[in-house]
Amino acid sequence: MRLRDKRALVTGGSRGLGRALCRTFAAEGARVAFTYSGEDPAAADAKSFRVSVLDTEGTERMVRELEEAWGGIDILVNNAGILQHLPLALLEEADWDRVMDVNVKGAFLTSRAVLRGMIRRRSGAILNIGSRAGVKMSEAPIHYCASKAAVVGLTQSLAKEVARYGIRVNCLAPGVLEDGVGRGLPAHRLADYLKYCSLGRLGTLEETARLAAFLVSDANSYMTGETVLMDGGV
Ligand SMILES: NC(=O)c1ccc[n+]([C@@H]2O[C@H](COP(=O)([O-])OP(=O)(O)OC[C@H]3O[C@@H](n4cnc5c(N)ncnc54)[C@H](OP(=O)(O)O)[C@@H]3O)[C@@H](O)[C@H]2O)c1
């Protein structure tokens, strides 16, 4: 029960890694709410909000609602993210903008909304979900890699700015996972990844969520501004 009595908001929690984060955090004792943006009736429940990370007003409203219901938010995971498997020649300007917007601007807008309360309460933990593709040379689309590298910069700079309020900001950068955005990976890329991965397999959503739960917990009290790579040793 590492997250007993914690109140956590996870963006993009309707499936993939976000859903695993919600389940693991709840199993560790946290109250959990999550967002999603698409048509997903299965995602609609009492703790979910259909609000895009790019909807500034909707995000602020949701944060106010949650703070009224819970009295505050202790943990934010900026997990919502998108990936398109496109080579440079086929990349439209609109594709670039969409990926940069959801993956980077979304984390900025949600963090800004949640941080006001965290700063007032002088405590909190934010975890940004980055990617190995933002840290190491990877055969992945340039807009995705650029967006995930930006998440590393955002993590460092935000961590510096809010450390004085007792708030920690870190980034978890997974390699290829068994589900989620890794699904559409071309076969040759998957084979290549597995060939160079020391552990010889893809990461699971659950093991990623377990590490995330530790990173946002009070047990991880002296780490901030850090990006933790979790890729089975590629
Ligand atoms: N899976 C991997 O191999 C892997 C590896 C490294 C990093 N990551 C990162 O892990 C994070 C989660 O990815 P995933 O693999 O779990 O992907 P996924 O299965 O496609 O899930 C993405 C989640 O984000 C939500 N989402 C997408 N756009 C959104 C928006 N504008 N506003 C709010 N929610 C939005 C989706 O719901 P809606 O579509 O309904 O909005 C869904 O709940 C991403 O940041 C991804 O880059 C994944």
Coordinates of N, CA and C and ligand atoms in Angstrom, one line a residue:
M1 N 0.8 -1.2 0.0 CA 0.0 0.0 0.0 C 0.9 1.3 0.0
R2 N 1.7 1.3 -1.0 CA 2.7 2.5 -1.1 C 2.0 3.8 -1.3
L3 N 0.7 3.8 -1.9 CA 0.1 5.1 -2.2 C -1.2 5.3 -1.3
R4 N -1.2 4.7 -0.1 CA -2.3 4.8 0.8 C -2.7 6.3 1.0
D5 N -4.0 6.6 0.9 CA -4.5 8.0 1.1 C -4.1 9.0 0.0
K6 N -3.4 8.6 -1.0 CA -3.0 9.5 -2.1 C -4.1 9.7 -3.1
R7 N -4.2 10.9 -3.7 CA -5.2 11.2 -4.6 C -4.5 11.4 -6.0
A8 N -4.8 10.6 -6.9 CA -4.0 10.6 -8.2 C -4.9 10.8 -9.4
L9 N -4.4 11.6 -10.3 CA -5.0 11.9 -11.6 C -4.1 11.4 -12.7
V10 N -4.6 10.5 -13.6 CA -3.8 10.0 -14.7 C -4.5 10.4 -16.0
T11 N -3.7 11.1 -16.9 CA -4.3 11.4 -18.2 C -4.2 10.2 -19.1
G12 N -5.2 10.1 -20.0 CA -5.1 8.9 -20.9 C -5.2 7.6 -20.2
G13 N -6.2 7.4 -19.3 CA -6.3 6.2 -18.5 C -7.3 5.2 -19.0
S14 N -7.8 5.3 -20.2 CA -8.9 4.4 -20.6 C -8.4 3.1 -21.1
R15 N -7.1 3.0 -21.5 CA -6.5 1.8 -22.0 C -5.0 1.8 -21.9
G16 N -4.4 0.8 -22.4 CA -2.9 0.7 -22.4 C -2.3 1.0 -21.1
L17 N -1.1 1.7 -21.1 CA -0.4 1.9 -19.9 C -1.2 2.7 -18.9
G18 N -2.0 3.7 -19.4 CA -2.8 4.5 -18.4 C -3.7 3.7 -17.6
R19 N -4.4 2.7 -18.2 CA -5.3 1.8 -17.5 C -4.5 1.0 -16.4
A20 N -3.3 0.5 -16.8 CA -2.5 -0.3 -15.9 C -2.1 0.6 -14.7
L21 N -1.8 1.9 -15.0 CA -1.4 2.9 -14.0 C -2.5 3.0 -13.0
C22 N -3.8 3.2 -13.5 CA -4.9 3.4 -12.6 C -5.1 2.2 -11.7
R23 N -5.0 1.0 -12.3 CA -5.3 -0.2 -11.5 C -4.2 -0.4 -10.5
T24 N -3.0 -0.2 -10.9 CA -1.9 -0.4 -9.9 C -1.9 0.6 -8.8
F25 N -2.2 1.9 -9.1 CA -2.3 2.9 -8.1 C -3.4 2.6 -7.1
A26 N -4.5 2.2 -7.7 CA -5.7 1.8 -6.8 C -5.3 0.7 -5.9
A27 N -4.6 -0.3 -6.4 CA -4.2 -1.5 -5.6 C -3.2 -1.1 -4.5
E28 N -2.5 0.0 -4.8 CA -1.5 0.5 -3.8 C -2.2 1.5 -2.8
G29 N -3.5 1.6 -2.9 CA -4.2 2.4 -1.9 C -4.7 3.8 -2.3
A30 N -4.4 4.2 -3.6 CA -4.7 5.6 -4.0 C -6.2 5.7 -4.5
R31 N -6.7 6.9 -4.3 CA -8.0 7.2 -5.1 C -7.5 7.7 -6.4
V32 N -8.2 7.2 -7.5 CA -7.7 7.5 -8.8 C -8.8 8.0 -9.7
A33 N -8.5 9.0 -10.5 CA -9.3 9.5 -11.6 C -8.5 9.6 -12.8
F34 N -9.2 9.4 -14.0 CA -8.4 9.5 -15.2 C -9.2 10.2 -16.3
T35 N -8.5 10.6 -17.4 CA -9.1 11.2 -18.5 C -8.9 10.4 -19.8
Y36 N -9.7 10.7 -20.8 CA -9.5 10.1 -22.1 C -10.2 11.1 -23.0
S37 N -10.0 11.0 -24.4 CA -10.6 12.0 -25.2 C -11.6 11.5 -26.3
G38 N -11.5 10.1 -26.5 CA -12.3 9.6 -27.7 C -13.6 9.1 -27.3
E39 N -14.3 8.4 -28.3 CA -15.6 7.8 -28.1 C -15.3 6.4 -27.5
D40 N -15.4 6.3 -26.2 CA -15.1 5.1 -25.5 C -16.0 4.8 -24.4
P41 N -17.2 4.2 -24.7 CA -18.2 4.1 -23.6 C -17.7 3.2 -22.5
A42 N -16.8 2.3 -22.8 CA -16.2 1.4 -21.7 C -15.4 2.2 -20.7
A43 N -14.9 3.4 -21.1 CA -14.1 4.2 -20.3 C -14.9 5.0 -19.3
A44 N -16.2 5.2 -19.6 CA -17.0 6.1 -18.8 C -17.3 5.5 -17.5
D45 N -16.8 6.0 -16.4 CA -17.2 5.6 -15.1 C -17.1 6.8 -14.1
A46 N -17.4 6.5 -12.9 CA -17.5 7.6 -11.9 C -16.2 8.4 -11.8
K47 N -15.1 7.7 -12.1 CA -13.8 8.4 -11.8 C -13.2 8.9 -13.1
S48 N -13.9 8.8 -14.2 CA -13.3 9.2 -15.5 C -13.9 10.5 -16.0
F49 N -13.1 11.2 -16.8 CA -13.5 12.5 -17.4 C -13.1 12.4 -18.9
R50 N -14.1 12.6 -19.7 CA -13.9 12.7 -21.1 C -13.4 14.1 -21.5
V51 N -12.2 14.4 -21.3 CA -11.6 15.7 -21.6 C -10.2 15.6 -22.2
S52 N -10.0 16.2 -23.3 CA -8.7 16.1 -24.0 C -7.7 16.9 -23.2
V53 N -6.5 16.5 -23.2 CA -5.4 17.2 -22.6 C -5.2 18.6 -23.3
L54 N -5.8 18.8 -24.4 CA -5.7 20.0 -25.2 C -6.8 21.0 -24.9
D55 N -7.8 20.5 -24.1 CA -8.9 21.3 -23.8 C -8.6 22.1 -22.4
T56 N -8.1 23.3 -22.6 CA -7.7 24.0 -21.4 C -8.8 24.2 -20.4
E57 N -9.9 24.7 -20.9 CA -11.0 25.0 -19.9 C -11.6 23.8 -19.3
G58 N -11.7 22.7 -20.1 CA -12.2 21.4 -19.6 C -11.3 20.9 -18.6
T59 N -10.0 21.0 -18.8 CA -9.0 20.5 -17.8 C -9.1 21.2 -16.5
E60 N -9.2 22.6 -16.6 CA -9.2 23.4 -15.4 C -10.5 23.0 -14.6
R61 N -11.6 22.9 -15.3 CA -12.9 22.5 -14.7 C -12.8 21.2 -14.0
M62 N -12.2 20.2 -14.7 CA -12.1 18.9 -14.1 C -11.2 18.9 -12.8
V63 N -10.1 19.7 -12.9 CA -9.2 19.8 -11.7 C -10.0 20.4 -10.5
R64 N -10.8 21.5 -10.8 CA -11.6 22.1 -9.7 C -12.5 21.1 -9.1
E65 N -13.2 20.3 -10.0 CA -14.2 19.3 -9.5 C -13.5 18.3 -8.6
L66 N -12.4 17.8 -9.1 CA -11.7 16.8 -8.3 C -11.2 17.4 -7.0
E67 N -10.7 18.6 -7.0 CA -10.2 19.2 -5.8 C -11.3 19.4 -4.8
E68 N -12.5 19.8 -5.3 CA -13.7 19.9 -4.4 C -14.1 18.6 -3.8
A69 N -14.1 17.5 -4.7 CA -14.5 16.2 -4.2 C -13.5 15.6 -3.2
W70 N -12.2 15.8 -3.5 CA -11.2 15.1 -2.8 C -10.4 16.0 -1.8
G71 N -10.5 17.3 -2.0 CA -9.7 18.2 -1.1 C -8.4 18.5 -1.7
G72 N -8.0 17.8 -2.8 CA -6.7 18.1 -3.4 C -6.3 16.9 -4.3
I73 N -5.2 17.2 -5.0 CA -4.6 16.1 -5.9 C -3.2 16.0 -5.5
D74 N -2.7 14.8 -5.1 CA -1.3 14.6 -4.7 C -0.4 14.2 -5.8
I75 N -1.0 13.4 -6.8 CA -0.2 12.8 -7.8 C -0.8 13.1 -9.2
L76 N 0.0 13.5 -10.1 CA -0.4 13.7 -11.5 C 0.5 12.8 -12.4
V77 N -0.1 12.0 -13.2 CA 0.7 11.3 -14.2 C 0.3 11.8 -15.6
N78 N 1.2 12.5 -16.3 CA 1.0 12.9 -17.7 C 1.3 11.8 -18.6
N79 N 0.3 10.9 -18.8 CA 0.5 9.7 -19.6 C 0.0 9.8 -21.0
A80 N -1.1 10.6 -21.2 CA -1.8 10.6 -22.5 C -0.7 10.9 -23.6
G81 N -0.7 10.1 -24.6 CA 0.3 10.3 -25.7 C -0.2 9.6 -26.9
I82 N 0.3 10.1 -28.1 CA 0.0 9.4 -29.3 C 1.3 9.2 -30.2
L83 N 1.2 8.3 -31.1 CA 2.3 7.9 -31.9 C 1.8 7.6 -33.3
Q84 N 2.4 8.1 -34.3 CA 2.0 7.7 -35.7 C 3.3 7.1 -36.3
H85 N 3.2 5.9 -36.9 CA 4.4 5.3 -37.5 C 4.5 5.9 -38.9
L86 N 5.1 7.0 -39.1 CA 5.3 7.6 -40.4 C 6.7 8.1 -40.7
P87 N 7.2 7.7 -41.8 CA 8.6 8.2 -42.2 C 8.5 9.7 -42.5
L88 N 9.6 10.4 -42.4 CA 9.7 11.8 -42.6 C 9.0 12.3 -43.9
A89 N 9.2 11.6 -45.0 CA 8.6 12.0 -46.3 C 7.1 12.0 -46.3
L90 N 6.5 11.2 -45.4 CA 5.0 11.2 -45.4 C 4.4 12.0 -44.3
L91 N 5.3 12.7 -43.5 CA 4.8 13.4 -42.4 C 4.2 14.8 -42.8
E92 N 3.0 15.0 -42.6 CA 2.4 16.3 -42.9 C 2.6 17.2 -41.7
E93 N 2.5 18.5 -41.9 CA 2.7 19.5 -40.9 C 1.7 19.3 -39.8
A94 N 0.5 18.9 -40.2 CA -0.6 18.7 -39.2 C -0.3 17.5 -38.3
D95 N 0.4 16.5 -38.8 CA 0.8 15.3 -38.0 C 1.8 15.7 -37.0
W96 N 2.8 16.5 -37.4 CA 3.8 17.0 -36.5 C 3.1 17.8 -35.3
D97 N 2.2 18.7 -35.7 CA 1.6 19.6 -34.7 C 0.7 18.7 -33.7
R98 N 0.0 17.8 -34.2 CA -0.9 17.0 -33.4 C -0.1 16.2 -32.3
V99 N 1.0 15.5 -32.8 CA 1.8 14.7 -31.9 C 2.5 15.6 -30.8
M100 N 3.1 16.8 -31.3 CA 3.7 17.7 -30.4 C 2.7 18.2 -29.4
D101 N 1.5 18.5 -29.9 CA 0.5 19.1 -29.0 C 0.0 18.2 -27.9
V102 N -0.4 17.0 -28.3 CA -0.9 16.0 -27.3 C 0.3 15.6 -26.3
N103 N 1.5 15.3 -26.9 CA 2.5 14.8 -26.0 C 3.2 15.8 -25.2
V104 N 3.3 17.1 -25.6 CA 4.1 18.1 -24.9 C 3.1 19.2 -24.3
K105 N 2.4 19.8 -25.2 CA 1.5 20.9 -24.7 C 0.5 20.3 -23.7
G106 N 0.0 19.1 -24.0 CA -1.0 18.4 -23.1 C -0.4 18.3 -21.7
A107 N 0.9 17.9 -21.6 CA 1.5 17.8 -20.2 C 1.7 19.2 -19.6
F108 N 2.0 20.2 -20.4 CA 2.1 21.5 -19.8 C 0.7 22.0 -19.3
L109 N -0.3 21.9 -20.1 CA -1.7 22.4 -19.7 C -2.2 21.7 -18.4
T110 N -2.0 20.3 -18.4 CA -2.5 19.6 -17.2 C -1.7 19.9 -16.0
S111 N -0.4 20.0 -16.2 CA 0.5 20.3 -15.0 C 0.2 21.6 -14.5
R112 N 0.0 22.6 -15.3 CA -0.3 24.0 -14.9 C -1.6 24.0 -14.0
A113 N -2.6 23.2 -14.5 CA -3.9 23.2 -13.8 C -3.8 22.6 -12.4
V114 N -3.0 21.5 -12.4 CA -2.9 20.7 -11.1 C -1.9 21.4 -10.1
L115 N -0.9 22.1 -10.7 CA 0.1 22.6 -9.8 C -0.4 23.7 -8.9
R116 N -1.4 24.4 -9.3 CA -1.8 25.5 -8.4 C -2.2 25.0 -7.1
G117 N -2.9 23.9 -7.0 CA -3.3 23.3 -5.7 C -2.1 22.7 -5.0
M118 N -1.2 22.1 -5.8 CA 0.0 21.5 -5.2 C 0.8 22.5 -4.5
I119 N 1.0 23.7 -5.2 CA 1.8 24.7 -4.7 C 1.2 25.3 -3.4
R120 N -0.1 25.5 -3.4 CA -0.8 25.9 -2.2 C -0.6 25.0 -1.0
R121 N -0.6 23.7 -1.3 CA -0.5 22.7 -0.3 C 1.0 22.3 0.0
R122 N 1.9 22.9 -0.8 CA 3.3 22.7 -0.7 C 3.7 21.2 -0.7
S123 N 3.0 20.4 -1.6 CA 3.4 19.0 -1.8 C 2.8 18.5 -3.0
G124 N 3.4 17.5 -3.6 CA 2.9 16.8 -4.8 C 4.0 16.1 -5.5
A125 N 3.5 15.2 -6.4 CA 4.5 14.5 -7.3 C 3.9 14.4 -8.7
I126 N 4.7 14.7 -9.7 CA 4.2 14.7 -11.1 C 5.2 13.7 -11.8
L127 N 4.6 12.8 -12.5 CA 5.3 11.8 -13.4 C 4.9 12.0 -14.8
N128 N 5.9 12.3 -15.6 CA 5.7 12.5 -17.1 C 6.1 11.1 -17.7
I129 N 5.2 10.6 -18.6 CA 5.6 9.4 -19.3 C 6.3 9.8 -20.6
G130 N 7.6 9.6 -20.6 CA 8.4 9.8 -21.8 C 8.5 8.6 -22.6
S131 N 9.7 8.4 -23.2 CA 9.9 7.2 -24.0 C 11.4 7.0 -24.2
R132 N 11.8 5.8 -24.4 CA 13.2 5.5 -24.8 C 13.5 6.3 -26.0
A133 N 12.5 6.5 -26.9 CA 12.7 7.2 -28.2 C 13.1 8.7 -28.0
G134 N 12.9 9.2 -26.8 CA 13.2 10.6 -26.5 C 14.6 10.7 -25.8
V135 N 15.2 9.6 -25.6 CA 16.4 9.6 -24.8 C 17.6 9.0 -25.6
K136 N 17.3 8.0 -26.4 CA 18.4 7.3 -27.1 C 18.0 7.3 -28.6
M137 N 19.1 7.1 -29.4 CA 18.8 7.0 -30.9 C 17.9 5.8 -31.2
S138 N 16.8 6.1 -31.8 CA 15.8 5.0 -32.0 C 15.3 5.1 -33.4
E139 N 14.9 4.0 -34.0 CA 14.2 4.1 -35.3 C 12.7 4.3 -35.1
A140 N 12.4 5.5 -34.8 CA 11.0 5.9 -34.5 C 10.7 7.2 -35.2
P141 N 9.5 7.6 -35.4 CA 9.2 8.8 -36.2 C 9.7 10.0 -35.5
I142 N 10.2 11.0 -36.3 CA 10.9 12.1 -35.7 C 10.0 13.0 -34.8
H143 N 8.7 13.1 -35.2 CA 7.8 14.0 -34.4 C 7.6 13.3 -33.0
Y144 N 7.5 12.0 -33.0 CA 7.3 11.3 -31.7 C 8.6 11.5 -30.8
C145 N 9.8 11.2 -31.5 CA 11.1 11.3 -30.7 C 11.3 12.8 -30.2
A146 N 11.0 13.7 -31.1 CA 11.1 15.1 -30.7 C 10.2 15.5 -29.5
S147 N 9.0 15.0 -29.6 CA 8.0 15.3 -28.5 C 8.5 14.6 -27.2
K148 N 9.0 13.4 -27.2 CA 9.4 12.7 -26.0 C 10.7 13.3 -25.4
A149 N 11.6 13.8 -26.3 CA 12.8 14.6 -25.8 C 12.3 15.9 -25.2
A150 N 11.3 16.5 -25.7 CA 10.8 17.7 -25.1 C 10.2 17.4 -23.7
V151 N 9.6 16.3 -23.5 CA 9.1 15.9 -22.2 C 10.2 15.8 -21.2
V152 N 11.4 15.4 -21.6 CA 12.6 15.3 -20.7 C 13.0 16.7 -20.3
G153 N 13.0 17.6 -21.2 CA 13.3 19.0 -20.9 C 12.3 19.7 -20.0
L154 N 11.0 19.4 -20.3 CA 9.9 19.9 -19.5 C 10.1 19.4 -18.1
T155 N 10.4 18.2 -17.9 CA 10.5 17.5 -16.6 C 11.6 18.2 -15.8
Q156 N 12.8 18.5 -16.4 CA 13.9 19.1 -15.7 C 13.6 20.5 -15.3
S157 N 13.0 21.3 -16.2 CA 12.8 22.7 -15.9 C 11.7 22.8 -14.9
L158 N 10.6 22.0 -15.1 CA 9.5 22.1 -14.1 C 9.9 21.7 -12.7
A159 N 10.8 20.6 -12.7 CA 11.2 20.1 -11.4 C 12.0 21.2 -10.7
K160 N 12.8 22.0 -11.4 CA 13.6 23.0 -10.8 C 12.7 24.1 -10.2
E161 N 11.7 24.5 -11.1 CA 10.8 25.6 -10.7 C 10.0 25.3 -9.4
V162 N 9.5 24.0 -9.3 CA 8.6 23.7 -8.2 C 9.2 23.0 -7.0
A163 N 10.5 22.7 -7.1 CA 11.2 22.0 -6.0 C 11.0 22.8 -4.7
R164 N 11.0 24.2 -4.8 CA 10.9 25.0 -3.6 C 9.6 24.8 -2.9
Y165 N 8.6 24.3 -3.6 CA 7.3 24.0 -2.9 C 7.1 22.6 -2.5
G166 N 8.2 21.8 -2.5 CA 8.1 20.4 -2.0 C 7.5 19.5 -3.0
I167 N 7.5 19.9 -4.3 CA 6.9 19.1 -5.4 C 8.0 18.5 -6.2
R168 N 7.9 17.2 -6.5 CA 8.9 16.5 -7.3 C 8.3 16.2 -8.7
V169 N 9.1 16.3 -9.7 CA 8.7 16.0 -11.1 C 9.7 15.1 -11.7
N170 N 9.3 13.9 -12.1 CA 10.2 13.0 -12.8 C 9.6 12.5 -14.1
C171 N 10.4 11.7 -14.8 CA 9.9 11.2 -16.1 C 10.3 9.7 -16.2
L172 N 9.3 8.9 -16.6 CA 9.6 7.5 -16.8 C 9.6 7.2 -18.3
A173 N 10.7 6.7 -18.8 CA 10.9 6.5 -20.2 C 11.0 5.0 -20.5
P174 N 9.8 4.4 -20.9 CA 9.8 3.0 -21.2 C 10.4 2.7 -22.6
G175 N 10.9 1.5 -22.8 CA 11.2 1.0 -24.2 C 9.9 0.5 -24.8
V176 N 9.9 -0.5 -25.6 CA 8.7 -1.0 -26.3 C 7.9 -1.9 -25.3
L177 N 6.7 -1.6 -25.2 CA 5.8 -2.4 -24.3 C 4.9 -3.3 -25.1
E178 N 4.4 -4.3 -24.4 CA 3.6 -5.3 -25.1 C 2.3 -4.8 -25.7
D179 N 1.8 -3.7 -25.2 CA 0.5 -3.2 -25.7 C 0.6 -1.6 -25.8
G180 N -0.4 -1.0 -26.3 CA -0.4 0.4 -26.4 C 0.2 0.9 -27.7
V181 N 0.9 2.1 -27.7 CA 1.4 2.7 -29.0 C 2.4 1.8 -29.7
G182 N 3.0 0.9 -29.0 CA 4.0 0.0 -29.6 C 3.3 -1.0 -30.5
R183 N 2.0 -1.2 -30.4 CA 1.3 -2.2 -31.2 C 1.6 -2.1 -32.7
G184 N 1.6 -0.9 -33.3 CA 1.7 -0.8 -34.7 C 3.1 -0.8 -35.2
L185 N 4.0 -1.2 -34.4 CA 5.5 -1.2 -34.7 C 5.7 -2.1 -36.0
P186 N 6.4 -1.7 -37.0 CA 6.7 -2.5 -38.1 C 7.5 -3.8 -37.6
A187 N 7.3 -4.9 -38.3 CA 7.9 -6.2 -37.8 C 9.4 -6.1 -37.7
H188 N 10.1 -5.4 -38.7 CA 11.5 -5.4 -38.7 C 12.0 -4.6 -37.5
R189 N 11.3 -3.6 -37.0 CA 11.7 -2.8 -35.9 C 11.5 -3.6 -34.6
L190 N 10.5 -4.4 -34.5 CA 10.2 -5.2 -33.4 C 11.3 -6.3 -33.2
A191 N 11.7 -6.9 -34.4 CA 12.7 -7.9 -34.4 C 14.0 -7.3 -33.9
D192 N 14.3 -6.1 -34.4 CA 15.5 -5.4 -34.1 C 15.6 -5.1 -32.6
Y193 N 14.5 -4.7 -32.1 CA 14.4 -4.3 -30.6 C 14.7 -5.5 -29.8
L194 N 14.0 -6.6 -30.1 CA 14.2 -7.9 -29.4 C 15.6 -8.4 -29.5
K195 N 16.2 -8.2 -30.6 CA 17.6 -8.7 -30.8 C 18.6 -8.0 -29.9
Y196 N 18.3 -6.7 -29.7 CA 19.3 -5.9 -28.9 C 18.9 -5.8 -27.4
C197 N 17.6 -6.2 -27.1 CA 17.2 -6.1 -25.7 C 17.8 -7.2 -24.9
S198 N 18.5 -6.9 -23.8 CA 19.2 -7.9 -23.0 C 18.3 -8.9 -22.4
L199 N 17.1 -8.4 -22.0 CA 16.1 -9.3 -21.4 C 15.3 -10.0 -22.4
G200 N 15.5 -9.7 -23.7 CA 14.9 -10.5 -24.8 C 13.4 -10.5 -24.9
R201 N 12.7 -9.5 -24.3 CA 11.3 -9.5 -24.4 C 10.8 -8.0 -24.3
L202 N 9.5 -7.8 -24.7 CA 8.9 -6.5 -24.5 C 8.6 -6.3 -23.1
G203 N 8.4 -5.0 -22.7 CA 8.1 -4.7 -21.3 C 6.6 -4.9 -21.1
T204 N 6.1 -5.2 -19.9 CA 4.7 -5.4 -19.7 C 4.2 -4.0 -19.1
L205 N 2.9 -3.9 -19.3 CA 2.2 -2.6 -18.7 C 2.3 -2.6 -17.2
E206 N 2.1 -3.8 -16.6 CA 2.1 -3.9 -15.2 C 3.4 -3.6 -14.6
E207 N 4.5 -4.1 -15.1 CA 5.8 -3.8 -14.5 C 6.2 -2.3 -14.7
T208 N 5.7 -1.7 -15.8 CA 5.9 -0.3 -15.9 C 5.1 0.5 -14.9
A209 N 3.9 0.1 -14.7 CA 3.0 0.7 -13.7 C 3.6 0.6 -12.3
R210 N 4.2 -0.6 -12.0 CA 4.7 -0.8 -10.7 C 5.9 0.2 -10.4
L211 N 6.7 0.4 -11.4 CA 7.8 1.3 -11.3 C 7.3 2.7 -11.1
A212 N 6.2 3.1 -11.9 CA 5.6 4.4 -11.8 C 5.1 4.6 -10.4
A213 N 4.5 3.6 -9.8 CA 3.9 3.7 -8.4 C 5.0 4.1 -7.4
F214 N 6.2 3.4 -7.6 CA 7.3 3.7 -6.7 C 7.8 5.2 -7.0
L215 N 7.9 5.6 -8.2 CA 8.4 6.9 -8.5 C 7.6 8.0 -7.9
V216 N 6.3 7.8 -7.9 CA 5.4 8.9 -7.4 C 5.2 8.8 -5.9
S217 N 5.7 7.7 -5.3 CA 5.4 7.4 -3.8 C 6.4 8.3 -2.9
D218 N 6.0 8.3 -1.7 CA 6.8 9.0 -0.7 C 8.2 8.3 -0.5
A219 N 8.2 7.0 -0.8 CA 9.5 6.3 -0.7 C 10.6 6.8 -1.6
N220 N 10.1 7.5 -2.7 CA 11.1 8.1 -3.7 C 11.3 9.6 -3.4
S221 N 11.6 9.9 -2.2 CA 11.6 11.3 -1.7 C 12.7 12.2 -2.2
Y222 N 13.8 11.6 -2.7 CA 15.0 12.5 -3.0 C 15.3 12.5 -4.5
M223 N 14.3 12.2 -5.3 CA 14.6 12.2 -6.8 C 13.7 13.2 -7.4
T224 N 14.3 14.1 -8.1 CA 13.5 15.1 -8.9 C 14.2 15.5 -10.2
G225 N 13.5 15.8 -11.2 CA 14.1 16.2 -12.5 C 14.7 15.1 -13.3
E226 N 14.5 13.9 -12.8 CA 15.2 12.7 -13.4 C 14.3 12.0 -14.4
T227 N 15.0 11.4 -15.4 CA 14.3 10.6 -16.4 C 14.9 9.1 -16.2
V228 N 14.0 8.2 -15.9 CA 14.3 6.9 -15.6 C 14.0 6.0 -16.9
L229 N 15.1 5.4 -17.4 CA 14.9 4.6 -18.6 C 14.6 3.1 -18.2
M230 N 13.6 2.6 -18.8 CA 13.2 1.2 -18.4 C 13.0 0.4 -19.7
D231 N 14.0 -0.2 -20.2 CA 13.9 -0.8 -21.6 C 14.5 -2.2 -21.7
G232 N 14.6 -2.9 -20.5 CA 15.2 -4.3 -20.6 C 16.6 -4.4 -21.0
G233 N 17.3 -3.2 -21.0 CA 18.7 -3.2 -21.4 C 19.0 -3.3 -22.8
V234 N 18.5 -2.3 -23.6 CA 18.8 -2.3 -25.0 C 20.1 -1.6 -25.3
Ligands
LIG1 N1 3.2 1.3 -25.3 C1 4.5 1.5 -25.5 O1 5.2 0.7 -26.1 C2 5.1 2.8 -25.0 C3 6.5 2.9 -24.9 C4 7.0 4.1 -24.5 C5 6.2 5.1 -24.1 N2 4.9 5.0 -24.1 C6 4.0 6.2 -23.7 O2 3.1 5.7 -22.8 C7 1.9 6.6 -22.8 C8 0.7 5.8 -22.9 O3 0.6 5.1 -24.2 P1 -0.1 3.7 -24.5 O4 1.0 2.9 -25.1 O5 -0.8 3.2 -23.3 O6 -1.1 4.2 -25.6 P2 -2.6 3.9 -25.9 O7 -2.9 2.5 -25.6 O8 -2.9 4.4 -27.3 O9 -3.4 4.8 -24.8 C9 -3.3 6.2 -24.9 C10 -4.3 6.8 -23.9 O10 -4.2 8.2 -24.0 C11 -5.5 8.7 -24.3 N3 -5.4 9.9 -25.1 C12 -4.9 10.1 -26.3 N4 -5.0 11.4 -26.7 C13 -5.6 12.0 -25.7 C14 -5.9 13.4 -25.5 N5 -5.7 14.3 -26.4 N6 -6.4 13.7 -24.3 C15 -6.6 12.8 -23.3 N7 -6.3 11.5 -23.4 C16 -5.8 11.1 -24.6 C17 -6.2 7.6 -25.0 O11 -7.6 7.6 -24.9 P3 -8.5 8.4 -26.1 O12 -8.0 7.8 -27.4 O13 -9.9 8.0 -25.8 O14 -8.2 9.8 -25.9 C18 -5.7 6.4 -24.2 O15 -6.4 6.3 -22.9 C19 2.2 7.5 -24.0 O16 2.7 8.8 -23.5 C20 3.2 6.8 -24.8 O17 4.0 7.7 -25.6 C21 4.3 3.9 -24.6

